[in-house]
Amino acid sequence: MRKLVVAPLSVVVVALLLAGCGTSDQSGGASASAGSTPSPAGTPAPAATAVTGTVTVQNQDIPVTAQATLELSLVDVTQQPSVTINKQDFSPPKFPQEFRIPFAASAINANDLYVVQAVMQDNGRTWSTKLQQPVLTRGQPARVDLTLVAEPTPAEKMLSDFQSAKRQTGAMTVKSGTASKIGESRSWQVFSDIPGVEFIIEQVNNTDKGFNKTEYAYRNNLPWVVVQEQMPKPDAPATSTQRAGWDDNGVLVLKQQVSGGKTGTLSDASAKALHAEAEAQYKKYARR
């Protein structure tokens, strides 16, 4: 028969005290570990992995067609030449257009300047932002809202330059004349500077066909812009207007026809005829 051995009371007390100390240490260690982990409220926001935002258009009176193409680019402009990190295309865009341009964190240098560039092409017109929008670095956000502004088309710019040049005719030498025959009276003004003829304005009054006024402008002795208006009588509103213009290489840039209050495209044949008229007028008056 086994004998039961009973430990002395002092041994039991020491064991209990040691067990209590061990429990206290483990609890204290767990608290310290939790304290080193930031609370949800203090957790830093995750680093951006994309630039996002919206694009709108400023010129609401200029329609955007289904052929429009919008390109957004995230660009490092510190580098020379600038480096495109990534881009996103929309064809056609739907305004306001949301966008998201992702990027790899390794592609971003904290010391460089990054911008979002937005360009839209539509029906010969370019739309762009007035200012480039900085993003990501140097305290700039990862989300931006962009506004596109319509730039003049090459044809609009040519017509504007023509109007500006016409206002300078007061400083030119001017010669005028008239001629008439049965059923028609004609008058003209020829404006010249030192190099030669710059503007010719001709008005023709046909008894049975109404009245027309044609303005011919020249650059480098070549036809530049021709504007021809037709009206029922002098000083009456024009019933139709044809506008044609050519660049320095003779390429047709401005081709516009207005009739019945509607603006359309001037045919190549009509533009060619106006060009031939302008050449004939120049040869006629340059010899005088």
Short mmCIF file of C-alpha atoms in Angstrom, two decimals:
data_model
loop_
_atom_site.label_atom_id
_atom_site.label_comp_id
_atom_site.label_asym_id
_atom_site.label_seq_id
_atom_site.Cartn_x
_atom_site.Cartn_y
_atom_site.Cartn_z
CA MET A 1 0.00 0.00 0.00
CA ARG A 2 1.26 3.39 -1.14
CA LYS A 3 1.93 6.17 1.26
CA LEU A 4 0.57 9.64 0.53
CA VAL A 5 3.24 12.33 0.79
CA VAL A 6 2.02 15.79 1.82
CA ALA A 7 4.17 18.78 0.89
CA PRO A 8 4.93 21.29 3.58
CA LEU A 9 2.65 24.34 3.68
CA SER A 10 5.56 26.71 2.97
CA VAL A 11 6.29 25.00 -0.35
CA VAL A 12 2.66 25.36 -1.48
CA VAL A 13 2.62 29.08 -0.63
CA VAL A 14 5.85 29.72 -2.56
CA ALA A 15 4.47 27.87 -5.59
CA LEU A 16 1.29 29.95 -5.53
CA LEU A 17 3.28 33.17 -5.25
CA LEU A 18 5.47 32.20 -8.19
CA ALA A 19 2.41 31.30 -10.29
CA GLY A 20 0.90 34.70 -9.49
CA CYS A 21 4.05 36.52 -10.60
CA GLY A 22 4.09 34.60 -13.86
CA THR A 23 0.51 35.59 -14.64
CA SER A 24 1.28 39.25 -13.92
CA ASP A 25 4.31 39.25 -16.27
CA GLN A 26 2.34 37.70 -19.17
CA SER A 27 -0.46 40.20 -18.75
CA GLY A 28 1.97 43.10 -18.65
CA GLY A 29 3.72 41.86 -21.82
CA ALA A 30 0.41 41.67 -23.72
CA SER A 31 -0.48 45.24 -22.75
CA ALA A 32 2.85 46.56 -23.96
CA SER A 33 2.42 44.78 -27.29
CA ALA A 34 -1.06 46.26 -27.83
CA GLY A 35 0.21 49.72 -26.94
CA SER A 36 2.82 49.59 -29.73
CA THR A 37 0.12 49.01 -32.39
CA PRO A 38 -1.54 52.27 -33.58
CA SER A 39 -5.27 52.53 -32.98
CA PRO A 40 -7.57 52.59 -35.99
CA ALA A 41 -8.03 56.36 -35.54
CA GLY A 42 -4.28 56.93 -35.72
CA THR A 43 -3.54 54.58 -38.61
CA PRO A 44 -1.86 56.51 -41.51
CA ALA A 45 -3.84 56.62 -44.77
CA PRO A 46 -2.59 54.14 -47.35
CA ALA A 47 -0.35 55.58 -50.07
CA ALA A 48 -2.16 56.55 -53.29
CA THR A 49 -1.99 54.09 -56.17
CA ALA A 50 -3.91 56.19 -58.70
CA VAL A 51 -4.77 59.76 -59.60
CA THR A 52 -8.53 60.25 -59.84
CA GLY A 53 -10.96 63.06 -60.57
CA THR A 54 -13.44 64.50 -63.06
CA VAL A 55 -13.24 66.43 -66.32
CA THR A 56 -15.82 69.01 -67.41
CA VAL A 57 -16.04 71.45 -70.35
CA GLN A 58 -16.26 75.23 -69.99
CA ASN A 59 -17.62 76.12 -73.43
CA GLN A 60 -21.08 74.59 -73.23
CA ASP A 61 -22.18 76.43 -76.41
CA ILE A 62 -19.71 74.44 -78.52
CA PRO A 63 -21.10 70.92 -79.03
CA VAL A 64 -18.93 67.87 -78.43
CA THR A 65 -19.45 65.25 -81.14
CA ALA A 66 -19.36 61.46 -80.97
CA GLN A 67 -15.95 61.58 -82.68
CA ALA A 68 -14.32 63.38 -79.74
CA THR A 69 -11.27 61.77 -78.11
CA LEU A 70 -10.06 62.71 -74.63
CA GLU A 71 -6.58 61.81 -73.36
CA LEU A 72 -5.47 62.22 -69.74
CA SER A 73 -1.83 61.79 -68.79
CA LEU A 74 0.07 61.66 -65.51
CA VAL A 75 3.37 63.35 -66.36
CA ASP A 76 6.65 63.96 -64.53
CA VAL A 77 7.49 67.50 -65.66
CA THR A 78 10.70 67.70 -63.64
CA GLN A 79 12.36 65.38 -66.12
CA GLN A 80 13.52 66.95 -69.38
CA PRO A 81 11.99 65.91 -71.64
CA SER A 82 8.93 65.19 -69.49
CA VAL A 83 8.05 61.56 -68.80
CA THR A 84 4.52 60.12 -69.04
CA ILE A 85 3.89 57.74 -66.15
CA ASN A 86 0.53 56.48 -67.40
CA LYS A 87 -2.51 57.71 -69.29
CA GLN A 88 -6.20 57.01 -69.87
CA ASP A 89 -8.25 57.58 -73.05
CA PHE A 90 -11.98 58.11 -73.61
CA SER A 91 -13.60 57.96 -77.03
CA PRO A 92 -15.99 59.62 -76.81
CA PRO A 93 -15.99 61.13 -73.30
CA LYS A 94 -19.22 61.66 -71.35
CA PHE A 95 -19.12 64.82 -69.27
CA PRO A 96 -18.62 65.15 -66.40
CA GLN A 97 -16.10 62.38 -67.13
CA GLU A 98 -14.67 60.44 -64.19
CA PHE A 99 -11.12 59.19 -64.60
CA ARG A 100 -8.61 56.99 -62.79
CA ILE A 101 -4.94 56.83 -63.78
CA PRO A 102 -3.14 54.07 -61.84
CA PHE A 103 0.59 54.07 -61.23
CA ALA A 104 3.27 52.01 -59.48
CA ALA A 105 4.65 53.56 -56.30
CA SER A 106 8.17 52.87 -57.56
CA ALA A 107 7.52 55.18 -60.52
CA ILE A 108 7.01 58.24 -58.29
CA ASN A 109 9.96 60.30 -57.06
CA ALA A 110 9.00 62.42 -54.05
CA ASN A 111 11.31 65.23 -55.21
CA ASP A 112 9.77 65.53 -58.69
CA LEU A 113 6.74 67.54 -59.80
CA TYR A 114 3.84 65.63 -61.37
CA VAL A 115 0.85 67.04 -63.26
CA VAL A 116 -2.27 65.72 -64.92
CA GLN A 117 -2.62 66.86 -68.52
CA ALA A 118 -5.96 66.71 -70.34
CA VAL A 119 -6.39 67.22 -74.10
CA MET A 120 -9.47 66.60 -76.25
CA GLN A 121 -9.62 66.60 -80.06
CA ASP A 122 -12.96 67.06 -81.78
CA ASN A 123 -13.92 68.15 -85.29
CA GLY A 124 -10.64 69.99 -85.89
CA ARG A 125 -10.75 71.73 -82.50
CA THR A 126 -8.41 71.22 -79.55
CA TRP A 127 -9.64 71.47 -75.96
CA SER A 128 -7.17 71.78 -73.10
CA THR A 129 -6.82 73.02 -69.53
CA LYS A 130 -5.58 76.57 -68.97
CA LEU A 131 -3.21 75.40 -66.23
CA GLN A 132 -1.54 72.07 -65.57
CA GLN A 133 -2.77 70.57 -62.30
CA PRO A 134 0.00 69.39 -59.89
CA VAL A 135 -0.65 66.10 -58.06
CA LEU A 136 0.86 63.60 -55.59
CA THR A 137 4.12 65.22 -54.46
CA ARG A 138 5.01 68.44 -52.64
CA GLY A 139 1.77 68.38 -50.70
CA GLN A 140 -0.48 68.06 -53.75
CA PRO A 141 -3.59 65.80 -53.74
CA ALA A 142 -4.20 62.56 -55.60
CA ARG A 143 -7.67 63.71 -56.74
CA VAL A 144 -8.25 66.71 -59.03
CA ASP A 145 -11.10 68.27 -61.00
CA LEU A 146 -10.20 69.58 -64.45
CA THR A 147 -12.00 71.99 -66.81
CA LEU A 148 -11.41 71.88 -70.57
CA VAL A 149 -11.44 75.13 -72.55
CA ALA A 150 -11.96 75.23 -76.32
CA GLU A 151 -9.09 76.66 -78.36
CA PRO A 152 -9.75 78.40 -81.71
CA THR A 153 -9.63 76.12 -84.71
CA PRO A 154 -7.05 76.94 -87.42
CA ALA A 155 -9.94 78.30 -89.53
CA GLU A 156 -11.23 80.50 -86.70
CA LYS A 157 -7.74 81.82 -86.03
CA MET A 158 -7.23 82.60 -89.73
CA LEU A 159 -10.53 84.48 -89.88
CA SER A 160 -9.64 86.42 -86.74
CA ASP A 161 -6.22 87.32 -88.19
CA PHE A 162 -7.95 88.42 -91.40
CA GLN A 163 -10.25 90.76 -89.48
CA SER A 164 -7.29 92.19 -87.56
CA ALA A 165 -5.31 92.75 -90.77
CA LYS A 166 -8.30 94.42 -92.45
CA ARG A 167 -8.41 96.97 -89.64
CA GLN A 168 -4.87 98.01 -90.63
CA THR A 169 -5.85 99.06 -94.16
CA GLY A 170 -6.23 102.67 -93.00
CA ALA A 171 -2.44 102.94 -92.96
CA MET A 172 -2.10 101.64 -96.54
CA THR A 173 -2.16 103.41 -99.87
CA VAL A 174 -5.62 103.10 -101.42
CA LYS A 175 -6.75 103.40 -105.04
CA SER A 176 -10.38 103.21 -106.08
CA GLY A 177 -12.36 103.11 -109.26
CA THR A 178 -15.70 102.35 -110.88
CA ALA A 179 -16.95 100.81 -114.09
CA SER A 180 -20.36 100.09 -115.54
CA LYS A 181 -22.09 98.38 -118.40
CA ILE A 182 -25.65 97.48 -119.24
CA GLY A 183 -27.18 95.69 -116.25
CA GLU A 184 -24.06 95.95 -114.07
CA SER A 185 -22.13 98.53 -112.09
CA ARG A 186 -18.82 97.79 -110.40
CA SER A 187 -16.62 99.57 -107.86
CA TRP A 188 -13.33 98.60 -106.21
CA GLN A 189 -10.72 99.66 -103.71
CA VAL A 190 -7.14 98.41 -103.78
CA PHE A 191 -5.07 98.70 -100.58
CA SER A 192 -1.31 98.42 -100.92
CA ASP A 193 1.74 98.64 -98.73
CA ILE A 194 5.34 98.94 -99.95
CA PRO A 195 5.69 95.26 -101.06
CA GLY A 196 2.46 95.28 -103.09
CA VAL A 197 -1.29 94.64 -103.06
CA GLU A 198 -2.61 93.45 -99.70
CA PHE A 199 -6.39 93.91 -99.95
CA ILE A 200 -8.93 94.31 -102.72
CA ILE A 201 -12.58 95.08 -102.03
CA GLU A 202 -14.90 94.76 -105.01
CA GLN A 203 -18.64 95.43 -105.14
CA VAL A 204 -20.82 94.41 -108.06
CA ASN A 205 -24.44 95.48 -108.51
CA ASN A 206 -26.29 93.31 -111.01
CA THR A 207 -29.72 94.56 -111.98
CA ASP A 208 -31.21 91.07 -112.23
CA LYS A 209 -28.91 89.06 -109.91
CA GLY A 210 -28.63 91.28 -106.85
CA PHE A 211 -25.53 92.65 -105.18
CA ASN A 212 -22.33 90.99 -104.07
CA LYS A 213 -19.27 92.17 -102.19
CA THR A 214 -15.95 90.34 -102.23
CA GLU A 215 -12.94 90.97 -100.02
CA TYR A 216 -9.62 89.56 -101.20
CA ALA A 217 -6.62 89.46 -98.85
CA TYR A 218 -3.07 88.50 -99.85
CA ARG A 219 0.12 87.43 -98.13
CA ASN A 220 3.47 87.14 -99.88
CA ASN A 221 1.70 88.05 -103.15
CA LEU A 222 -0.54 84.99 -102.87
CA PRO A 223 -4.26 84.60 -102.07
CA TRP A 224 -4.74 84.33 -98.31
CA VAL A 225 -8.43 84.87 -97.46
CA VAL A 226 -11.48 85.54 -99.65
CA VAL A 227 -14.88 86.51 -98.21
CA GLN A 228 -17.76 86.85 -100.65
CA GLU A 229 -21.22 88.03 -99.59
CA GLN A 230 -24.39 87.99 -101.66
CA MET A 231 -27.39 90.19 -100.86
CA PRO A 232 -30.54 91.37 -102.66
CA LYS A 233 -29.36 95.02 -102.71
CA PRO A 234 -26.59 97.21 -101.27
CA ASP A 235 -26.64 97.56 -97.46
CA ALA A 236 -29.10 94.66 -97.10
CA PRO A 237 -28.23 91.70 -94.86
CA ALA A 238 -26.26 88.99 -96.65
CA THR A 239 -28.32 86.03 -97.78
CA SER A 240 -25.23 83.88 -98.23
CA THR A 241 -21.53 84.14 -97.42
CA GLN A 242 -18.58 82.12 -98.66
CA ARG A 243 -15.25 82.17 -96.84
CA ALA A 244 -12.05 80.49 -98.00
CA GLY A 245 -8.48 80.78 -96.75
CA TRP A 246 -5.12 79.17 -97.48
CA ASP A 247 -1.93 78.84 -95.44
CA ASP A 248 1.57 79.75 -96.62
CA ASN A 249 1.82 76.40 -98.41
CA GLY A 250 -1.42 76.92 -100.32
CA VAL A 251 -3.34 74.38 -98.22
CA LEU A 252 -7.04 75.17 -97.81
CA VAL A 253 -7.66 75.89 -94.12
CA LEU A 254 -10.78 78.06 -94.04
CA LYS A 255 -13.78 76.65 -95.94
CA GLN A 256 -17.07 77.96 -94.67
CA GLN A 257 -20.43 78.66 -96.22
CA VAL A 258 -23.30 80.44 -94.46
CA SER A 259 -26.76 80.29 -95.97
CA GLY A 260 -30.18 80.69 -94.41
CA GLY A 261 -28.59 81.26 -91.02
CA LYS A 262 -26.86 77.88 -91.10
CA THR A 263 -23.10 77.40 -91.30
CA GLY A 264 -21.72 74.55 -93.37
CA THR A 265 -18.59 73.52 -95.22
CA LEU A 266 -17.65 75.24 -98.45
CA SER A 267 -17.08 72.79 -101.27
CA ASP A 268 -13.58 72.33 -102.65
CA ALA A 269 -14.84 73.40 -106.08
CA SER A 270 -16.22 76.69 -104.73
CA ALA A 271 -13.00 77.33 -102.80
CA LYS A 272 -10.98 76.66 -105.95
CA ALA A 273 -13.12 79.15 -107.88
CA LEU A 274 -12.56 81.83 -105.23
CA HIS A 275 -8.82 81.17 -105.33
CA ALA A 276 -8.81 81.63 -109.11
CA GLU A 277 -10.76 84.89 -108.76
CA ALA A 278 -8.26 86.14 -106.18
CA GLU A 279 -5.31 85.35 -108.46
CA ALA A 280 -6.97 87.12 -111.39
CA GLN A 281 -7.74 90.20 -109.30
CA TYR A 282 -4.16 90.39 -108.04
CA LYS A 283 -2.69 90.20 -111.54
CA LYS A 284 -5.17 92.81 -112.72
CA TYR A 285 -4.41 95.42 -110.07
CA ALA A 286 -0.75 94.67 -109.38
CA ARG A 287 0.12 95.93 -112.87
CA ARG A 288 -1.49 99.33 -112.26
#
